[in-house]
JSON list of C-alpha atoms in Angstrom, two decimals:
[
{"chain": "A", "resi": 4, "resn": "MET", "atom": "CA", "xyz": [170.86, 87.55, -32.32]},
{"chain": "A", "resi": 5, "resn": "PRO", "atom": "CA", "xyz": [167.48, 88.68, -30.89]},
{"chain": "A", "resi": 6, "resn": "ILE", "atom": "CA", "xyz": [165.15, 85.88, -29.98]},
{"chain": "A", "resi": 7, "resn": "SER", "atom": "CA", "xyz": [161.45, 85.73, -29.13]},
{"chain": "A", "resi": 8, "resn": "VAL", "atom": "CA", "xyz": [159.41, 82.92, -27.59]},
{"chain": "A", "resi": 9, "resn": "LYS", "atom": "CA", "xyz": [155.64, 82.33, -27.96]},
{"chain": "A", "resi": 10, "resn": "LEU", "atom": "CA", "xyz": [153.53, 79.56, -26.23]},
{"chain": "A", "resi": 11, "resn": "ILE", "atom": "CA", "xyz": [150.36, 78.72, -27.95]},
{"chain": "A", "resi": 12, "resn": "LYS", "atom": "CA", "xyz": [147.43, 76.56, -26.77]},
{"chain": "A", "resi": 13, "resn": "GLY", "atom": "CA", "xyz": [146.56, 74.06, -29.50]},
{"chain": "A", "resi": 14, "resn": "SER", "atom": "CA", "xyz": [148.64, 72.47, -32.29]},
{"chain": "A", "resi": 15, "resn": "SER", "atom": "CA", "xyz": [148.72, 75.38, -34.75]},
{"chain": "A", "resi": 16, "resn": "GLU", "atom": "CA", "xyz": [149.72, 79.07, -34.70]},
{"chain": "A", "resi": 17, "resn": "GLU", "atom": "CA", "xyz": [146.06, 80.16, -34.74]},
{"chain": "A", "resi": 18, "resn": "GLY", "atom": "CA", "xyz": [145.46, 79.03, -31.13]},
{"chain": "A", "resi": 19, "resn": "GLU", "atom": "CA", "xyz": [145.30, 81.15, -28.02]},
{"chain": "A", "resi": 20, "resn": "VAL", "atom": "CA", "xyz": [148.55, 82.65, -27.04]},
{"chain": "A", "resi": 21, "resn": "LEU", "atom": "CA", "xyz": [149.41, 81.79, -23.47]},
{"chain": "A", "resi": 22, "resn": "THR", "atom": "CA", "xyz": [152.79, 83.50, -23.09]},
{"chain": "A", "resi": 23, "resn": "GLN", "atom": "CA", "xyz": [154.82, 85.74, -25.36]},
{"chain": "A", "resi": 24, "resn": "ILE", "atom": "CA", "xyz": [158.33, 86.88, -24.47]},
{"chain": "A", "resi": 25, "resn": "ARG", "atom": "CA", "xyz": [159.36, 89.96, -26.47]},
{"chain": "A", "resi": 26, "resn": "THR", "atom": "CA", "xyz": [162.20, 89.97, -28.88]},
{"chain": "A", "resi": 27, "resn": "ALA", "atom": "CA", "xyz": [165.36, 90.79, -27.08]},
{"chain": "A", "resi": 28, "resn": "LEU", "atom": "CA", "xyz": [169.15, 90.14, -27.07]},
{"chain": "A", "resi": 29, "resn": "TYR", "atom": "CA", "xyz": [169.99, 87.87, -24.22]},
{"chain": "A", "resi": 30, "resn": "GLU", "atom": "CA", "xyz": [173.62, 88.47, -23.15]},
{"chain": "A", "resi": 31, "resn": "ASP", "atom": "CA", "xyz": [174.11, 85.09, -21.35]},
{"chain": "A", "resi": 32, "resn": "GLY", "atom": "CA", "xyz": [172.26, 83.14, -24.00]},
{"chain": "A", "resi": 33, "resn": "VAL", "atom": "CA", "xyz": [169.56, 81.83, -21.58]},
{"chain": "A", "resi": 34, "resn": "ILE", "atom": "CA", "xyz": [165.86, 82.64, -21.76]},
{"chain": "A", "resi": 35, "resn": "ASN", "atom": "CA", "xyz": [164.28, 81.74, -18.39]},
{"chain": "A", "resi": 36, "resn": "THR", "atom": "CA", "xyz": [160.45, 81.43, -17.94]},
{"chain": "A", "resi": 37, "resn": "GLU", "atom": "CA", "xyz": [158.03, 79.22, -16.10]},
{"chain": "A", "resi": 38, "resn": "GLN", "atom": "CA", "xyz": [154.49, 78.46, -17.08]},
{"chain": "A", "resi": 39, "resn": "VAL", "atom": "CA", "xyz": [151.90, 76.07, -15.73]},
{"chain": "A", "resi": 40, "resn": "LEU", "atom": "CA", "xyz": [150.13, 74.36, -18.56]},
{"chain": "A", "resi": 41, "resn": "GLU", "atom": "CA", "xyz": [146.70, 72.67, -18.77]},
{"chain": "A", "resi": 42, "resn": "GLU", "atom": "CA", "xyz": [146.29, 69.21, -20.21]},
{"chain": "A", "resi": 43, "resn": "GLY", "atom": "CA", "xyz": [146.26, 69.09, -23.94]},
{"chain": "A", "resi": 44, "resn": "LYS", "atom": "CA", "xyz": [148.39, 70.07, -26.97]},
{"chain": "A", "resi": 45, "resn": "HIS", "atom": "CA", "xyz": [150.57, 73.22, -26.98]},
{"chain": "A", "resi": 46, "resn": "LEU", "atom": "CA", "xyz": [152.99, 74.71, -29.48]},
{"chain": "A", "resi": 47, "resn": "LEU", "atom": "CA", "xyz": [156.20, 76.44, -28.55]},
{"chain": "A", "resi": 48, "resn": "VAL", "atom": "CA", "xyz": [157.50, 78.87, -31.29]},
{"chain": "A", "resi": 49, "resn": "ILE", "atom": "CA", "xyz": [161.00, 80.19, -31.06]},
{"chain": "A", "resi": 50, "resn": "THR", "atom": "CA", "xyz": [161.89, 82.97, -33.52]},
{"chain": "A", "resi": 51, "resn": "ALA", "atom": "CA", "xyz": [165.43, 84.20, -34.06]},
{"chain": "A", "resi": 52, "resn": "ASP", "atom": "CA", "xyz": [165.53, 87.59, -35.89]},
{"chain": "A", "resi": 53, "resn": "GLY", "atom": "CA", "xyz": [168.66, 87.23, -37.97]},
{"chain": "A", "resi": 54, "resn": "MET", "atom": "CA", "xyz": [169.73, 86.91, -41.56]},
{"chain": "A", "resi": 55, "resn": "PRO", "atom": "CA", "xyz": [167.91, 84.66, -42.56]},
{"chain": "A", "resi": 56, "resn": "PRO", "atom": "CA", "xyz": [165.26, 84.71, -39.81]},
{"chain": "A", "resi": 57, "resn": "LEU", "atom": "CA", "xyz": [164.85, 81.29, -38.14]},
{"chain": "A", "resi": 58, "resn": "LYS", "atom": "CA", "xyz": [161.63, 79.92, -36.71]},
{"chain": "A", "resi": 59, "resn": "TYR", "atom": "CA", "xyz": [161.49, 76.71, -34.71]},
{"chain": "A", "resi": 60, "resn": "PHE", "atom": "CA", "xyz": [158.30, 74.85, -33.69]},
{"chain": "A", "resi": 61, "resn": "TYR", "atom": "CA", "xyz": [158.11, 72.43, -30.71]},
{"chain": "A", "resi": 62, "resn": "HIS", "atom": "CA", "xyz": [154.96, 70.59, -30.20]},
{"chain": "A", "resi": 63, "resn": "LEU", "atom": "CA", "xyz": [154.19, 69.79, -26.54]},
{"chain": "A", "resi": 64, "resn": "ARG", "atom": "CA", "xyz": [151.60, 67.28, -25.21]},
{"chain": "A", "resi": 65, "resn": "VAL", "atom": "CA", "xyz": [150.74, 67.65, -21.64]},
{"chain": "A", "resi": 66, "resn": "GLU", "atom": "CA", "xyz": [148.87, 64.75, -20.09]},
{"chain": "A", "resi": 67, "resn": "MET", "atom": "CA", "xyz": [148.45, 63.74, -16.48]},
{"chain": "A", "resi": 68, "resn": "ILE", "atom": "CA", "xyz": [148.68, 60.01, -15.64]},
{"chain": "A", "resi": 69, "resn": "ASN", "atom": "CA", "xyz": [147.43, 58.71, -12.39]},
{"chain": "A", "resi": 70, "resn": "TYR", "atom": "CA", "xyz": [150.15, 56.14, -11.72]},
{"chain": "A", "resi": 71, "resn": "ALA", "atom": "CA", "xyz": [148.40, 54.86, -8.53]},
{"chain": "A", "resi": 72, "resn": "GLU", "atom": "CA", "xyz": [145.41, 53.87, -10.63]},
{"chain": "A", "resi": 73, "resn": "VAL", "atom": "CA", "xyz": [147.62, 52.21, -13.25]},
{"chain": "A", "resi": 74, "resn": "PHE", "atom": "CA", "xyz": [149.48, 50.26, -10.53]},
{"chain": "A", "resi": 75, "resn": "ARG", "atom": "CA", "xyz": [146.20, 49.10, -8.87]},
{"chain": "A", "resi": 76, "resn": "ALA", "atom": "CA", "xyz": [144.92, 47.91, -12.22]},
{"chain": "A", "resi": 77, "resn": "THR", "atom": "CA", "xyz": [148.07, 45.87, -13.04]},
{"chain": "A", "resi": 78, "resn": "ILE", "atom": "CA", "xyz": [148.93, 44.48, -9.58]},
{"chain": "A", "resi": 79, "resn": "GLY", "atom": "CA", "xyz": [146.07, 41.90, -9.52]},
{"chain": "A", "resi": 80, "resn": "PRO", "atom": "CA", "xyz": [146.93, 40.15, -12.75]},
{"chain": "A", "resi": 81, "resn": "ALA", "atom": "CA", "xyz": [150.64, 40.34, -12.00]},
{"chain": "A", "resi": 82, "resn": "VAL", "atom": "CA", "xyz": [150.14, 38.65, -8.56]},
{"chain": "A", "resi": 83, "resn": "GLY", "atom": "CA", "xyz": [147.81, 36.08, -10.21]},
{"chain": "A", "resi": 84, "resn": "LEU", "atom": "CA", "xyz": [150.47, 35.26, -12.88]},
{"chain": "A", "resi": 85, "resn": "LEU", "atom": "CA", "xyz": [153.12, 34.87, -10.20]},
{"chain": "A", "resi": 86, "resn": "LEU", "atom": "CA", "xyz": [151.01, 32.57, -8.10]},
{"chain": "A", "resi": 87, "resn": "THR", "atom": "CA", "xyz": [150.06, 30.41, -11.09]},
{"chain": "A", "resi": 88, "resn": "THR", "atom": "CA", "xyz": [153.75, 30.16, -12.05]},
{"chain": "A", "resi": 89, "resn": "LEU", "atom": "CA", "xyz": [154.73, 29.24, -8.51]},
{"chain": "A", "resi": 90, "resn": "ILE", "atom": "CA", "xyz": [152.05, 26.55, -8.16]},
{"chain": "A", "resi": 91, "resn": "GLY", "atom": "CA", "xyz": [152.87, 25.13, -11.56]},
{"chain": "A", "resi": 92, "resn": "TYR", "atom": "CA", "xyz": [156.52, 24.94, -10.68]},
{"chain": "A", "resi": 93, "resn": "LYS", "atom": "CA", "xyz": [155.80, 23.16, -7.33]},
{"chain": "A", "resi": 94, "resn": "LEU", "atom": "CA", "xyz": [153.43, 20.82, -9.08]},
{"chain": "A", "resi": 95, "resn": "PHE", "atom": "CA", "xyz": [155.89, 19.81, -11.81]},
{"chain": "A", "resi": 96, "resn": "ARG", "atom": "CA", "xyz": [158.68, 19.29, -9.16]},
{"chain": "A", "resi": 97, "resn": "SER", "atom": "CA", "xyz": [156.53, 17.16, -6.83]},
{"chain": "A", "resi": 98, "resn": "ARG", "atom": "CA", "xyz": [157.06, 13.43, -6.54]},
{"chain": "A", "resi": 99, "resn": "ARG", "atom": "CA", "xyz": [153.33, 12.66, -6.71]},
{"chain": "A", "resi": 100, "resn": "PHE", "atom": "CA", "xyz": [152.93, 14.41, -10.05]},
{"chain": "A", "resi": 101, "resn": "LYS", "atom": "CA", "xyz": [155.97, 12.68, -11.49]},
{"chain": "A", "resi": 102, "resn": "ASN", "atom": "CA", "xyz": [154.65, 9.22, -10.27]},
{"chain": "A", "resi": 103, "resn": "TRP", "atom": "CA", "xyz": [151.21, 9.96, -11.69]},
{"chain": "A", "resi": 104, "resn": "MET", "atom": "CA", "xyz": [152.72, 10.93, -15.12]},
{"chain": "A", "resi": 105, "resn": "THR", "atom": "CA", "xyz": [154.83, 7.74, -15.26]},
{"chain": "A", "resi": 106, "resn": "ASN", "atom": "CA", "xyz": [151.82, 5.60, -14.37]},
{"chain": "A", "resi": 107, "resn": "ARG", "atom": "CA", "xyz": [149.73, 7.31, -17.06]},
{"chain": "A", "resi": 108, "resn": "LYS", "atom": "CA", "xyz": [152.39, 6.61, -19.63]},
{"chain": "A", "resi": 109, "resn": "ARG", "atom": "CA", "xyz": [152.55, 3.00, -18.60]},
{"chain": "A", "resi": 110, "resn": "MET", "atom": "CA", "xyz": [148.71, 2.77, -18.95]},
{"chain": "A", "resi": 111, "resn": "LYS", "atom": "CA", "xyz": [148.85, 4.20, -22.52]},
{"chain": "A", "resi": 112, "resn": "ASP", "atom": "CA", "xyz": [151.52, 1.60, -23.45]},
{"chain": "A", "resi": 113, "resn": "VAL", "atom": "CA", "xyz": [149.39, -1.34, -22.32]}
]
């Protein structure tokens, strides 16, 4: 079955065509192509010329994420939360805090 591939910039078929691979019969069943895409939405249209003709649409969203920036933004609050948890744990386990709590309860009872 002859197959054609079209890569369109944008999310509809009216966008700019970036790559179009002609209709051909691929003996091994593999269509191999490489394309560098800009950030944004793209549409991949695969058309199989058969009876009945088949048309498949694949919506692609290309977005670059700066993981170093995301890591730097989250490391501060994460370290702060860990330190607060550690200090709280040490405080609740300390003998002074336990004695203070028992004395406070005794003062309320009086």
